[in-house]
Tab-separated table of C-alpha atoms in Angstrom:
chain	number	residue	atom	x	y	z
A	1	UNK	CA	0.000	0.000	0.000
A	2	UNK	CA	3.126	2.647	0.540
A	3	UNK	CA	3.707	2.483	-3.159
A	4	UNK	CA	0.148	4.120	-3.833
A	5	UNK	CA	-1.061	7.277	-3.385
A	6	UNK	CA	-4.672	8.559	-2.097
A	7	UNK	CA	-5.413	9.498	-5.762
A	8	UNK	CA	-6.040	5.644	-6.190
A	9	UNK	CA	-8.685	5.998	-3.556
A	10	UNK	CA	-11.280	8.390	-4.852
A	11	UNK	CA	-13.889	8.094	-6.467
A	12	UNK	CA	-13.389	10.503	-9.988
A	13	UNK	CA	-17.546	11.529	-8.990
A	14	UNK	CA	-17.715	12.791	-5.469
A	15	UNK	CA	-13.805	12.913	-5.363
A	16	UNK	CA	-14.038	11.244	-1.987
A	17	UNK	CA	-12.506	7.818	-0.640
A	18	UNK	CA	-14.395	5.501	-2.455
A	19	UNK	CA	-17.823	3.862	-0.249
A	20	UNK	CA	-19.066	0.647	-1.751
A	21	UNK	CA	-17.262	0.714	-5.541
A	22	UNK	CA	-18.559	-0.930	-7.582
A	23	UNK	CA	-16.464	-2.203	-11.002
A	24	UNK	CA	-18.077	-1.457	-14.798
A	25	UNK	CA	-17.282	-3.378	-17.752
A	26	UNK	CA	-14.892	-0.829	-18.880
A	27	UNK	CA	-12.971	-1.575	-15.546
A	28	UNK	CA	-13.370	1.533	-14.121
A	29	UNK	CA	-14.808	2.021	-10.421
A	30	UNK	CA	-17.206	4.387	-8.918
A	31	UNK	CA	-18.880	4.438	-5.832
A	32	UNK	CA	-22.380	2.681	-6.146
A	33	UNK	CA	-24.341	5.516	-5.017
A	34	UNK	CA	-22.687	8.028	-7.572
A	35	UNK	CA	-23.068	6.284	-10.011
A	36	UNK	CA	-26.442	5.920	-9.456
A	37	UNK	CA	-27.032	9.113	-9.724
A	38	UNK	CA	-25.071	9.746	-12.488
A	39	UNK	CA	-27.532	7.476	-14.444
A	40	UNK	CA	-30.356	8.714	-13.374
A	41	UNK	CA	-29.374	12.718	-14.127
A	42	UNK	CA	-28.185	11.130	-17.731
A	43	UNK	CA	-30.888	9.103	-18.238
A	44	UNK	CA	-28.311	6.782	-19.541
A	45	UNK	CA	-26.356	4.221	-18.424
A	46	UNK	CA	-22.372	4.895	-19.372
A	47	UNK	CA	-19.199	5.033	-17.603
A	48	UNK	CA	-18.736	8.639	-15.672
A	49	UNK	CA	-15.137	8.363	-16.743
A	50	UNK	CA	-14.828	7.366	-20.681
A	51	UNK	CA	-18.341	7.295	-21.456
A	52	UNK	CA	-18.671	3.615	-22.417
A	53	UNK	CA	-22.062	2.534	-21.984
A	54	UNK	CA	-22.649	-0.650	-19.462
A	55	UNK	CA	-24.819	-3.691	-20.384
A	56	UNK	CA	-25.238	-4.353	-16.727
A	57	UNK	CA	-27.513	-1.979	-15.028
A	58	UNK	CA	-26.295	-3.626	-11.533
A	59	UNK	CA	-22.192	-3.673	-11.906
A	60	UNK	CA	-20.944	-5.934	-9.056
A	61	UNK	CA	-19.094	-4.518	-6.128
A	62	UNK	CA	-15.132	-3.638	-6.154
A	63	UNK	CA	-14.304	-6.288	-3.543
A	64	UNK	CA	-10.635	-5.415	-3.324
A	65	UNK	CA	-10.382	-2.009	-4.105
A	66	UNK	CA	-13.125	-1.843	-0.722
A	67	UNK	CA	-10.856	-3.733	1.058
A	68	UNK	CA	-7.771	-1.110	0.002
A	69	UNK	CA	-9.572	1.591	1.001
A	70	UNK	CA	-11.152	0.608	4.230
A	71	UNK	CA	-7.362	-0.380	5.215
A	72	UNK	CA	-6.028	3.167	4.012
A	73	UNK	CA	-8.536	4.728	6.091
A	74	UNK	CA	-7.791	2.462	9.115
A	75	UNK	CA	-3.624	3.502	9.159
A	76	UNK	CA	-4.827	6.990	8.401
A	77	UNK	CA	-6.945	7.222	11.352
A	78	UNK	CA	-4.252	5.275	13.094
A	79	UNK	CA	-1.620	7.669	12.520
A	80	UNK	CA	-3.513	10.415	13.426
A	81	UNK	CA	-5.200	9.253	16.900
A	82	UNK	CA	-1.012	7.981	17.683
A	83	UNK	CA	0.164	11.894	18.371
A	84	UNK	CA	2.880	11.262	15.864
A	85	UNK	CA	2.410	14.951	15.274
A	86	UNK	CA	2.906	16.569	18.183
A	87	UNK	CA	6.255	15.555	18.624
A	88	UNK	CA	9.258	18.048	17.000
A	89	UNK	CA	10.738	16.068	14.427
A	90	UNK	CA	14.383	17.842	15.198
A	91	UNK	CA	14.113	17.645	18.754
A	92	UNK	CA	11.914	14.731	20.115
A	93	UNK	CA	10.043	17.015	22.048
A	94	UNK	CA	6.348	17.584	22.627
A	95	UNK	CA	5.627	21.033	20.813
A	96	UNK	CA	3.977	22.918	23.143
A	97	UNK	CA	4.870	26.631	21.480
A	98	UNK	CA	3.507	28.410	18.511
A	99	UNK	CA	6.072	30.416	16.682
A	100	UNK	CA	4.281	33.988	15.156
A	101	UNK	CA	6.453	34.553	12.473
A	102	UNK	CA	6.761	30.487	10.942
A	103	UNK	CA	3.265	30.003	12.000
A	104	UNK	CA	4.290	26.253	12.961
A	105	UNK	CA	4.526	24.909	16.613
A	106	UNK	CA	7.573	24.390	18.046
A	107	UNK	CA	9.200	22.571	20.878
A	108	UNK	CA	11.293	24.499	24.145
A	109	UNK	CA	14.504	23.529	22.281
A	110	UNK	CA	13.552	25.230	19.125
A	111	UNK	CA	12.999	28.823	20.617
A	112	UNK	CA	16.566	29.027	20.831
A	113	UNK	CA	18.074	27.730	17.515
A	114	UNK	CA	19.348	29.545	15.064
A	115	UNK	CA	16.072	28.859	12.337
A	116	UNK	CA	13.846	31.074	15.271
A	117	UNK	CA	16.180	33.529	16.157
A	118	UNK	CA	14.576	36.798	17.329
A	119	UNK	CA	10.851	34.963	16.759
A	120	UNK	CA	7.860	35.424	19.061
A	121	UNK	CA	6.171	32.515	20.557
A	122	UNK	CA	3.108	31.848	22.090
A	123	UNK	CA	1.937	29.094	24.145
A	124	UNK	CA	-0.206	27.042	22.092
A	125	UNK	CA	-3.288	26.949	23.975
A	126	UNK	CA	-3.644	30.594	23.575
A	127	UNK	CA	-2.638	30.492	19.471
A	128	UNK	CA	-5.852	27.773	19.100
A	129	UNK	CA	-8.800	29.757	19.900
A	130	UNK	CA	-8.121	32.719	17.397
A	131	UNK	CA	-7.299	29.994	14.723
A	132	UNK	CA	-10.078	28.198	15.504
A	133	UNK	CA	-12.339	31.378	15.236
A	134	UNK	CA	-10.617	32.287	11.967
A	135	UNK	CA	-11.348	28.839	10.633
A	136	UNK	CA	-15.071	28.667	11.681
A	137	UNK	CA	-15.679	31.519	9.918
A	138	UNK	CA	-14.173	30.078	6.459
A	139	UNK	CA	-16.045	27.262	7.226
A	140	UNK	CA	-19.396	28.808	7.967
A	141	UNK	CA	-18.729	30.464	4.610
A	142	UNK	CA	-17.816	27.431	2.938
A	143	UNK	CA	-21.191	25.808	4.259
A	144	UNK	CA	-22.741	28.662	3.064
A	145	UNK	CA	-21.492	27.997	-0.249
A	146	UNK	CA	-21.889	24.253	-0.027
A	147	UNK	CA	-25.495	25.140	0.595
A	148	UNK	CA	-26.265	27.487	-2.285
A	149	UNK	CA	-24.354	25.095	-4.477
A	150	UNK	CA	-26.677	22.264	-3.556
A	151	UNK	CA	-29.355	25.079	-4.098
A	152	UNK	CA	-28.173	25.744	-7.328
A	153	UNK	CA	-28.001	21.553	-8.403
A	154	UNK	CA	-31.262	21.339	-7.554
A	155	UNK	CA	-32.395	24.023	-10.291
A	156	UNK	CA	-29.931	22.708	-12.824
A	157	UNK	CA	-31.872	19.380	-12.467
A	158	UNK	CA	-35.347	20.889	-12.684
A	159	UNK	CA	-33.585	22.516	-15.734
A	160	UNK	CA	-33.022	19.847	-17.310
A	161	UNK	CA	-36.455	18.359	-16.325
A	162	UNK	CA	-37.593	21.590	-18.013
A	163	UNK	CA	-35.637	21.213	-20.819
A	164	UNK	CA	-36.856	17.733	-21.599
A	165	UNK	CA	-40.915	18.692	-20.722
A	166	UNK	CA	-40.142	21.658	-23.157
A	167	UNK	CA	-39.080	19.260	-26.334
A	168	UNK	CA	-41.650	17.053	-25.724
A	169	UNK	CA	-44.741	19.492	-25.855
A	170	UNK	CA	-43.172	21.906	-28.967
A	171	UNK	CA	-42.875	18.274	-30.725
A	172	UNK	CA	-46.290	17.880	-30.079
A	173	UNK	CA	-47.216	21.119	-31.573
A	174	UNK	CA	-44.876	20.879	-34.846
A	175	UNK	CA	-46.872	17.592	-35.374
A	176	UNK	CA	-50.651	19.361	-34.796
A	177	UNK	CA	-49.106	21.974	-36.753
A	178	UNK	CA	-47.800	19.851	-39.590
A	179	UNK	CA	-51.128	17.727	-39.367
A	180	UNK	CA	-53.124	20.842	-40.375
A	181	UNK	CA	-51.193	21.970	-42.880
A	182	UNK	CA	-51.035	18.010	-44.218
A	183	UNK	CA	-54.720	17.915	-43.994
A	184	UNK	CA	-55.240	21.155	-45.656
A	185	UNK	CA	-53.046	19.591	-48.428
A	186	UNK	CA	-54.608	15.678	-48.717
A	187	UNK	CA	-58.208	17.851	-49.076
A	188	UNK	CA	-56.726	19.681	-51.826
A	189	UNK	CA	-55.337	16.852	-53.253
A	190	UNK	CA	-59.037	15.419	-53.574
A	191	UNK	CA	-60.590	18.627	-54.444
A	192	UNK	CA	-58.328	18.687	-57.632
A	193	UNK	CA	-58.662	14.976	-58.485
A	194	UNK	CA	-62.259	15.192	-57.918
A	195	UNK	CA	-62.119	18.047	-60.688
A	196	UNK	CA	-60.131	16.201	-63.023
A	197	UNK	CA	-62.751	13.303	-62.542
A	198	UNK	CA	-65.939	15.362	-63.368
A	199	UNK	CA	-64.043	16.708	-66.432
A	200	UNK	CA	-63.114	13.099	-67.666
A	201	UNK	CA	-66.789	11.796	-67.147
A	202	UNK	CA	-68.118	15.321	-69.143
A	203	UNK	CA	-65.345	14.625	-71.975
A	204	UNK	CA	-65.886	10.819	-72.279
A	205	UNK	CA	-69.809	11.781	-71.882
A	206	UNK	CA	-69.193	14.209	-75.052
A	207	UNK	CA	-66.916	12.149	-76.746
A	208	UNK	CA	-69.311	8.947	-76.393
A	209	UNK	CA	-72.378	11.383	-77.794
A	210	UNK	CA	-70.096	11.516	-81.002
A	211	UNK	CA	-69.315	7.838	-81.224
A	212	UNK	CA	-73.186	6.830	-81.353
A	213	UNK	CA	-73.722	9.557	-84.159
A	214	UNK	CA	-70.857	8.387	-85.978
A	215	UNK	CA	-71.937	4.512	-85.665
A	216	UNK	CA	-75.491	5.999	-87.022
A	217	UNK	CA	-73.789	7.362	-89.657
A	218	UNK	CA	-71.834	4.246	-90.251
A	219	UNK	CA	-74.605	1.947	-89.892
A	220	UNK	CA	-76.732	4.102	-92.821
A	221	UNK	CA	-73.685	4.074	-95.176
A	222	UNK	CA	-73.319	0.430	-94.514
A	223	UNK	CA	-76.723	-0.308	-95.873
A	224	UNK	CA	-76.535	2.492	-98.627
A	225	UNK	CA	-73.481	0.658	-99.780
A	226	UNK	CA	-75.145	-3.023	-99.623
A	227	UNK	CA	-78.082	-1.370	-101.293
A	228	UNK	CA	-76.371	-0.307	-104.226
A	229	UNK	CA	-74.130	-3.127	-105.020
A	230	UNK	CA	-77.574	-5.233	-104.868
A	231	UNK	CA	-78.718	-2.910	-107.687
A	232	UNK	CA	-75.438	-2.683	-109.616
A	233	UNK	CA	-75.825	-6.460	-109.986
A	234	UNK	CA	-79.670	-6.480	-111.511
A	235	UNK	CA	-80.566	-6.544	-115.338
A	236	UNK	CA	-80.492	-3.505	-116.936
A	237	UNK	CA	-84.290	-3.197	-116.893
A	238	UNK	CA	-84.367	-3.428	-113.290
A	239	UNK	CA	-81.507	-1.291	-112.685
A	240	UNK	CA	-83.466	1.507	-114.813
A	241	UNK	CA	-86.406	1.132	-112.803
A	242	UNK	CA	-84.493	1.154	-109.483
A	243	UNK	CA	-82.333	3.674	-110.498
A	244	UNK	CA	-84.820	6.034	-111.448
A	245	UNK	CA	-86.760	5.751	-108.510
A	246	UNK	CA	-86.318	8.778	-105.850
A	247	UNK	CA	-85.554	7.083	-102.895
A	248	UNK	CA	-82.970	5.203	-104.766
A	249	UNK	CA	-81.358	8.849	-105.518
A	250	UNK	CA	-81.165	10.186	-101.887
A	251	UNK	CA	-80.100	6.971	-100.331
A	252	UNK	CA	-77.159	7.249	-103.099
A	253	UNK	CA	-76.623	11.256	-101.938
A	254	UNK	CA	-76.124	10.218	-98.395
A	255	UNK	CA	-72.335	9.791	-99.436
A	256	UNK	CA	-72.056	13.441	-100.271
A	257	UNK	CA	-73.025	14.255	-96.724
A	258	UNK	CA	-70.096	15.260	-93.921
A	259	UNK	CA	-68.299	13.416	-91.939
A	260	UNK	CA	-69.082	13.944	-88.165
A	261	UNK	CA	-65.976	15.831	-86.617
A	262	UNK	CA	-64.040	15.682	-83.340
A	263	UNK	CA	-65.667	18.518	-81.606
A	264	UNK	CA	-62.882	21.334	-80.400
A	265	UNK	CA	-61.871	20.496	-76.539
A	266	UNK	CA	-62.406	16.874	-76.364
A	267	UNK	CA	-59.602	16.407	-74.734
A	268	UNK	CA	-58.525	16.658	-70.976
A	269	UNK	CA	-57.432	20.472	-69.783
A	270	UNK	CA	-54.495	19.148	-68.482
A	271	UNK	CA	-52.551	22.308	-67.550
A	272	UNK	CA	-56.153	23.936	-65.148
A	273	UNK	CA	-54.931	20.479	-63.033
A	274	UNK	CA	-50.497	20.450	-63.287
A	275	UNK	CA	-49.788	24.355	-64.687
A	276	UNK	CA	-48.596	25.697	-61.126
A	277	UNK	CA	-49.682	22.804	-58.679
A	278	UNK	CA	-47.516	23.876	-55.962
A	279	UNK	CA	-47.722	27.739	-56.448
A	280	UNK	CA	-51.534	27.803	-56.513
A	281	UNK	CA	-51.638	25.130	-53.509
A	282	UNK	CA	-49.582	27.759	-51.753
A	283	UNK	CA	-51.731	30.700	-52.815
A	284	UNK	CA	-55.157	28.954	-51.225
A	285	UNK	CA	-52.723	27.908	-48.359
A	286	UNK	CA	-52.222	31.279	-47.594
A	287	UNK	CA	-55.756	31.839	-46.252
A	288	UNK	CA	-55.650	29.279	-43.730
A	289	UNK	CA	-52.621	30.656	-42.398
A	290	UNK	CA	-51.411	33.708	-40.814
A	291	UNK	CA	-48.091	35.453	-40.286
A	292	UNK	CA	-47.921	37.354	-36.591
A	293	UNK	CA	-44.731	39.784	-36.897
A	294	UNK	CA	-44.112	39.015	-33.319
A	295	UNK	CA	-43.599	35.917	-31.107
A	296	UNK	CA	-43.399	35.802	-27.424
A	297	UNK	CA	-40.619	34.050	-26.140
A	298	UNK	CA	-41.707	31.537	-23.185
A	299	UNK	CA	-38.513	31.637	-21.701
A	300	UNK	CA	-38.287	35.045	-20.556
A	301	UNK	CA	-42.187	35.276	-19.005
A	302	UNK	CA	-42.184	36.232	-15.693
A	303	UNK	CA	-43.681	32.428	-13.654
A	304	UNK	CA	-47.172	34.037	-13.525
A	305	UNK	CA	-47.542	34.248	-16.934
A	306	UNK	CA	-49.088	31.772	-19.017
A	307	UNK	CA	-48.482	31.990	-22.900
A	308	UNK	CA	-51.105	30.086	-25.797
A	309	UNK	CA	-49.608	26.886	-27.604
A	310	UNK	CA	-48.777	29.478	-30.980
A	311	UNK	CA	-47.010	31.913	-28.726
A	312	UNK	CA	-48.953	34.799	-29.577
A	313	UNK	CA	-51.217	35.777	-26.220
A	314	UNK	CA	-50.314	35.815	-22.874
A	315	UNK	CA	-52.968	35.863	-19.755
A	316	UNK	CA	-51.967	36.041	-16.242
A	317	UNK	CA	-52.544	33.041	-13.532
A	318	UNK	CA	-53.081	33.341	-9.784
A	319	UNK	CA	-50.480	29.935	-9.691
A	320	UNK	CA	-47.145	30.436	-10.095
A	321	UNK	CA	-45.519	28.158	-12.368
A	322	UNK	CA	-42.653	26.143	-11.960
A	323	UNK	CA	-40.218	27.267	-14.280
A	324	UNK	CA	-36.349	27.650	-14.316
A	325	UNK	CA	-34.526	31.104	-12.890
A	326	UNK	CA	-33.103	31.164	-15.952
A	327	UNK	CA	-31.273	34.826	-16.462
A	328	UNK	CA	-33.418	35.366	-19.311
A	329	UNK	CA	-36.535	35.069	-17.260
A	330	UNK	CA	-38.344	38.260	-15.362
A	331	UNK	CA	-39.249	37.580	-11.692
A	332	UNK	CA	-39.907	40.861	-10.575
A	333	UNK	CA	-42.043	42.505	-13.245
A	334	UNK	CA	-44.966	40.415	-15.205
A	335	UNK	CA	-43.057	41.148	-18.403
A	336	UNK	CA	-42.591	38.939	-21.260
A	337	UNK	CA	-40.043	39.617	-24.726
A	338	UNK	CA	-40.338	39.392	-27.959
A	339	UNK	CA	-38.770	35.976	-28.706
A	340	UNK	CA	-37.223	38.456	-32.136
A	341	UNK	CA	-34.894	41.068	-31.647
A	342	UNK	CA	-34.255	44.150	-34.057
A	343	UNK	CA	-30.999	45.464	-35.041
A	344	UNK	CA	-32.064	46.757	-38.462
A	345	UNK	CA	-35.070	48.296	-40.620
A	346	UNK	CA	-38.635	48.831	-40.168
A	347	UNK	CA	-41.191	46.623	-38.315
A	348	UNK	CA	-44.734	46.827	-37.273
A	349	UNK	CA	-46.666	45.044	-34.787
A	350	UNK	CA	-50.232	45.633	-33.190
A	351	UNK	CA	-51.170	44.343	-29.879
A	352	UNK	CA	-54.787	44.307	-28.371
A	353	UNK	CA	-54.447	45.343	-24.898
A	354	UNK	CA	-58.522	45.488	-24.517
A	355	UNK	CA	-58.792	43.066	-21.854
A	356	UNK	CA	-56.231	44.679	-19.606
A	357	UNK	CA	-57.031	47.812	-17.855
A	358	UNK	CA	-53.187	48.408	-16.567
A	359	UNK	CA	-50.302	47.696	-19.442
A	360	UNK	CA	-47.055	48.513	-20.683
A	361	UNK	CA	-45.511	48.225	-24.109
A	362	UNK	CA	-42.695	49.099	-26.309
A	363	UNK	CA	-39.255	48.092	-26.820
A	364	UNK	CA	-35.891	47.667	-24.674
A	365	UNK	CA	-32.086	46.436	-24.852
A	366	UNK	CA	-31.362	42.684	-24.624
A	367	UNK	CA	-28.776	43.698	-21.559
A	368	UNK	CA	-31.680	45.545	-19.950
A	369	UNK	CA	-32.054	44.160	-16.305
A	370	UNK	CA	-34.879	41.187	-16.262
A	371	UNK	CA	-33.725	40.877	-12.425
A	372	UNK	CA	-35.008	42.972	-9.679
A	373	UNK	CA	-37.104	46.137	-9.945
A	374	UNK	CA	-34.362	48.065	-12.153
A	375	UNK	CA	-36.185	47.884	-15.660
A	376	UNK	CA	-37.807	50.466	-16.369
A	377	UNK	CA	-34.807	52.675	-15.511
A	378	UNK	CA	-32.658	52.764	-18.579
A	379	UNK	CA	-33.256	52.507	-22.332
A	380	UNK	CA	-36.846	52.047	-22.272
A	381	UNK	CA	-38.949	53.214	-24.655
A	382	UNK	CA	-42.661	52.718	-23.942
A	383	UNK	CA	-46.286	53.757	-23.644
A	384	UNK	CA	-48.179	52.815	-20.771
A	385	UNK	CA	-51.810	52.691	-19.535
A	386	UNK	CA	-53.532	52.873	-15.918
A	387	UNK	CA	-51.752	51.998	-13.210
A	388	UNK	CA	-48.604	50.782	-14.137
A	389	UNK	CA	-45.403	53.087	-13.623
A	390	UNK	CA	-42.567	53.442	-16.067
A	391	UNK	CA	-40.396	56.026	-17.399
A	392	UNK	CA	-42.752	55.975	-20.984
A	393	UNK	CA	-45.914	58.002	-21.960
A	394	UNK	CA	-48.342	58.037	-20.294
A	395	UNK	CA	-51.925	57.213	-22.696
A	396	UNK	CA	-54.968	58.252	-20.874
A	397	UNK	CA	-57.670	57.141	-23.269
A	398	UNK	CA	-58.927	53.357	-23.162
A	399	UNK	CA	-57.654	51.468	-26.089
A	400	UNK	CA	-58.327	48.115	-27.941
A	401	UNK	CA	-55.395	47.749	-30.255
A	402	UNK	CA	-51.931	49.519	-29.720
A	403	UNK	CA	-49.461	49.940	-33.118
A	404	UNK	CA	-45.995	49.911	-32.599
A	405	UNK	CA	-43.855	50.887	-35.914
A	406	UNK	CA	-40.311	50.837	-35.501
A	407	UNK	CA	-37.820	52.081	-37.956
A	408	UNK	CA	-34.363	51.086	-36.541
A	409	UNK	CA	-32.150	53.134	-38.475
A	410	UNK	CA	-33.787	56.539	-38.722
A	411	UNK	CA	-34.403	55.501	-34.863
A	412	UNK	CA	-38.061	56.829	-35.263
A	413	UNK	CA	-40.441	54.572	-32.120
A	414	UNK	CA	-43.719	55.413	-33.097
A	415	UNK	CA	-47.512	54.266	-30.947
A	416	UNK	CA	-50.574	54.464	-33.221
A	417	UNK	CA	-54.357	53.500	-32.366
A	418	UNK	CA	-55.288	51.494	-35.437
A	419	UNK	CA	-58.629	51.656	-35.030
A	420	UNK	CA	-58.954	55.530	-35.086
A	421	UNK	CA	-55.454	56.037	-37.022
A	422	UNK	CA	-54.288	58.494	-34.470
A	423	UNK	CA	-50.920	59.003	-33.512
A	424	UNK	CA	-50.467	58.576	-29.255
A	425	UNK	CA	-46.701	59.410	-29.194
A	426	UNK	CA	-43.687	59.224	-31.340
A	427	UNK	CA	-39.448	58.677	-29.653
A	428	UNK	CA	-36.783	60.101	-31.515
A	429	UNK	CA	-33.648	57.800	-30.342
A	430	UNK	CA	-30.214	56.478	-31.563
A	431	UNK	CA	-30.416	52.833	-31.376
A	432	UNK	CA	-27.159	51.159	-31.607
A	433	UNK	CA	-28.036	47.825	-29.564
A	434	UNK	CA	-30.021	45.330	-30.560
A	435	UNK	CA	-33.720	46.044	-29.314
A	436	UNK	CA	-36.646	43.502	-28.310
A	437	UNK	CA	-40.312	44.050	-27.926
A	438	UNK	CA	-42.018	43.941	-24.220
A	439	UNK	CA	-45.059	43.639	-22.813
A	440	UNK	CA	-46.292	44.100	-19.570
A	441	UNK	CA	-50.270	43.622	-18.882
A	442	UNK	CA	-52.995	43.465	-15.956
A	443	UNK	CA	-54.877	40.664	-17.731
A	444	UNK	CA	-54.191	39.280	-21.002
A	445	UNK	CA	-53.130	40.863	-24.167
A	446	UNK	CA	-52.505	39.074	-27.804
A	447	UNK	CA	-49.916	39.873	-30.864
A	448	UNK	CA	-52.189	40.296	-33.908
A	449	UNK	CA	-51.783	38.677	-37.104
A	450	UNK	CA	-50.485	40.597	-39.739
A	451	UNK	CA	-53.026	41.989	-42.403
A	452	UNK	CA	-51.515	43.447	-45.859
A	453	UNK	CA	-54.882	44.573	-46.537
């Protein structure tokens, strides 16, 4: 055992001595409980150390590397309960002083050697107690700190709880989403085979009409022809008297009559089905969907805010939710962001704020303060209504909608009320960071879609 160090006695997860290892295929050991937990963070079963995944979910115990470390421990705890260390290694001598200056207890026979010349001792006793004070305090702090770290693993694990719930319910809304627009697309599909069907059964109905005039037409040639040769083969008495006869004459002139004809447009109208398929799909798809120049972004609403499944309203709950302190997130203020921000150009949003007596709206600089009650202090630039405070303007009237145009580079911020077309107040600003819509309600407000009418 003198030949290893403690290194080969901790664990490479708690970076303790190891407690119950336990050996994994790839030979490496970990202690049984932290590994455990490893797994169950990952959600998968590999090797803390390389990453190999194990076969065995229950790895059998380290038998000798317990048996190493329980007998390190033992002639640790041996040497230290002997008082090995309280004798001077020079001298032989219990070390009953505390030399200021070294900061290392000496024996009676070091005070006067030539190493502590001119050095101020103490009697230990009296050194301890300020030590001791000076180390409880480091350690108070570092409990402190052990306790806001363990603080802080628990939210990294609901984090990654979060993380996990998140993916699962925006897959289930690309595949509603997707389903809609598939639908939307397999009804098309049988509206425009359903055309081309109707137009087949009207051509072959037209074309068919044709056919039964021109087997009439056959049919009275036929016998015309049969007719005649009957009478080109009589005497020539008969043939006179046949020939001569009227009805002999216009049977005969039947021949000089015209030939049906193919009428125009017989044929399918193939480019009304393939001329454009997927441009004029897209055209009729645009009226079952809608483009909102704004999306909230979930992971910067304040816990007391509930957004819809598009992201486009937001309502407030009496339940707090149980959501991540990420730094992105508001705690203080019920504010959400834009999930867009704007560094560039003109955009224009309108937001019904009908349902909420009290609200606040505009836009603001990513590194404004989400954190504490210090938001509305700098680069702000807002209109508000009722009770809320704020360093914007202030609108008196009730509103339903509220307009907000931006135009980023001539760093015009304009508020509009659609509805009457009246300006409510313009800022005149040089915008050089990026800037993201807010909101900030009593009740519920919603993005509107955008309408180019």
């Amino acid at each position: 055992m003198a030949s290893q160090s403690q290194d080969d006695y901790i664990c490479p997860v708690c970076h303790e001595i190891f407690k119950d290892p336990v050996l994994l295929s790839c030979s490496h050991s970990v202690c049984k409980e932290c590994l455990q937990k490893f797994w169950r963070i990952k959600e998968t079963r590999e090797c803390p150390v390389c990453r190999r995944r194990s076969s065995n979910q229950h790895p059998p115990l380290n038998l000798a590397l317990k048996n190493l470390c329980e007998s390190f421990l033992k002639e640790r705890n041996e040497r230290c309960s002997s008082g090995s260390e309280e004798i001077c290694s020079l001298h032989r001598e219990k070390l009953k002083l505390f030399c200021l200056e070294d900061k290392h207890p000496v024996c009676f026979v070091c005070i006067n050697s030539q190493q502590h010349d001119n050095h101020k001792f103490r009697p230990i006793n009296e050194v301890v107690p300020s030590y001791k004070e000076e180390l409880s305090k480091a350690l108070k702090s570092l409990q402190e700190k052990l306790k806001h770290n363990e603080k802080l693993k628990g939210e990294f694990e609901k984090t990654v709880q979060h993380i996990k719930s998140q993916a699962e319910h925006t897959e289930r809304q690309i595949k509603q989403q997707f389903e809609k627009l598939h639908q939307f697309l397999r009804d098309e599909e049988e509206a425009t085979i359903t055309a081309l069907r109707e137009e087949e059964e009207q051509k072959k109905q037209m074309v068919k009409e044709k056919l039964e005039e021109i087997n009439r037409h056959i049919s009275a040639l036929s016998q015309t022809v049969k007719d005649t040769e009957e009478m080109m083969r009589d005497n020539d008495v008969c043939f006179l008297k046949v020939s001569s006869d009227p009805d002999c004459s216009s049977r005969v002139q039947i021949s000089s009559q015209p030939d049906p004809q193919m009428p125009s447009g017989a044929l399918i109208h193939v480019p009304r089905y393939l001329g454009n398929l997927p441009f004029r799909v897209w055209k009729k798809m645009q009226d079952i969907v809608q483009h909102t120049p704004v999306i909230l972004d979930p992971n910067t609403a304040n816990p007391f805010l509930v957004l819809s499944d598009d992201l486009t309203s937001v309502r407030r709950s009496e339940i707090k939710q149980p959501l991540p302190e990420n730094p992105e997130r508001f705690d203080e203020y019920c504010c959400v962001f834009g999930s867009e921000g704007f560094n560039s150009g003109t955009h224009c949003w309108d937001v019904e704020v009908k349902e909420s007596s009290d609200w606040s709206l505009g836009v603001t600089t990513a590194s404004n303060l989400r954190k504490g009650r210090d938001f509305f202090k700098t680069d702000v630039w807002s209109v508000l209504h009722g009770l809320f405070v704020g360093s914007g303007f202030r609108v008196k009237q009730d509103l339903e909608c509220v307009r907000v145009d931006l135009d980023y580079d001539r760093g015009i911020l304009s508020f509009s009320d659609p509805v009457t077309n009246t300006i409510l107040h313009t800022f005149v600003a040089n915008f050089t960071d990026t800037v993201f819509p807010f909101f900030e309600f009593s009740s519920s407000l919603k993005i509107l879609p955008f309408n180019s009418q």
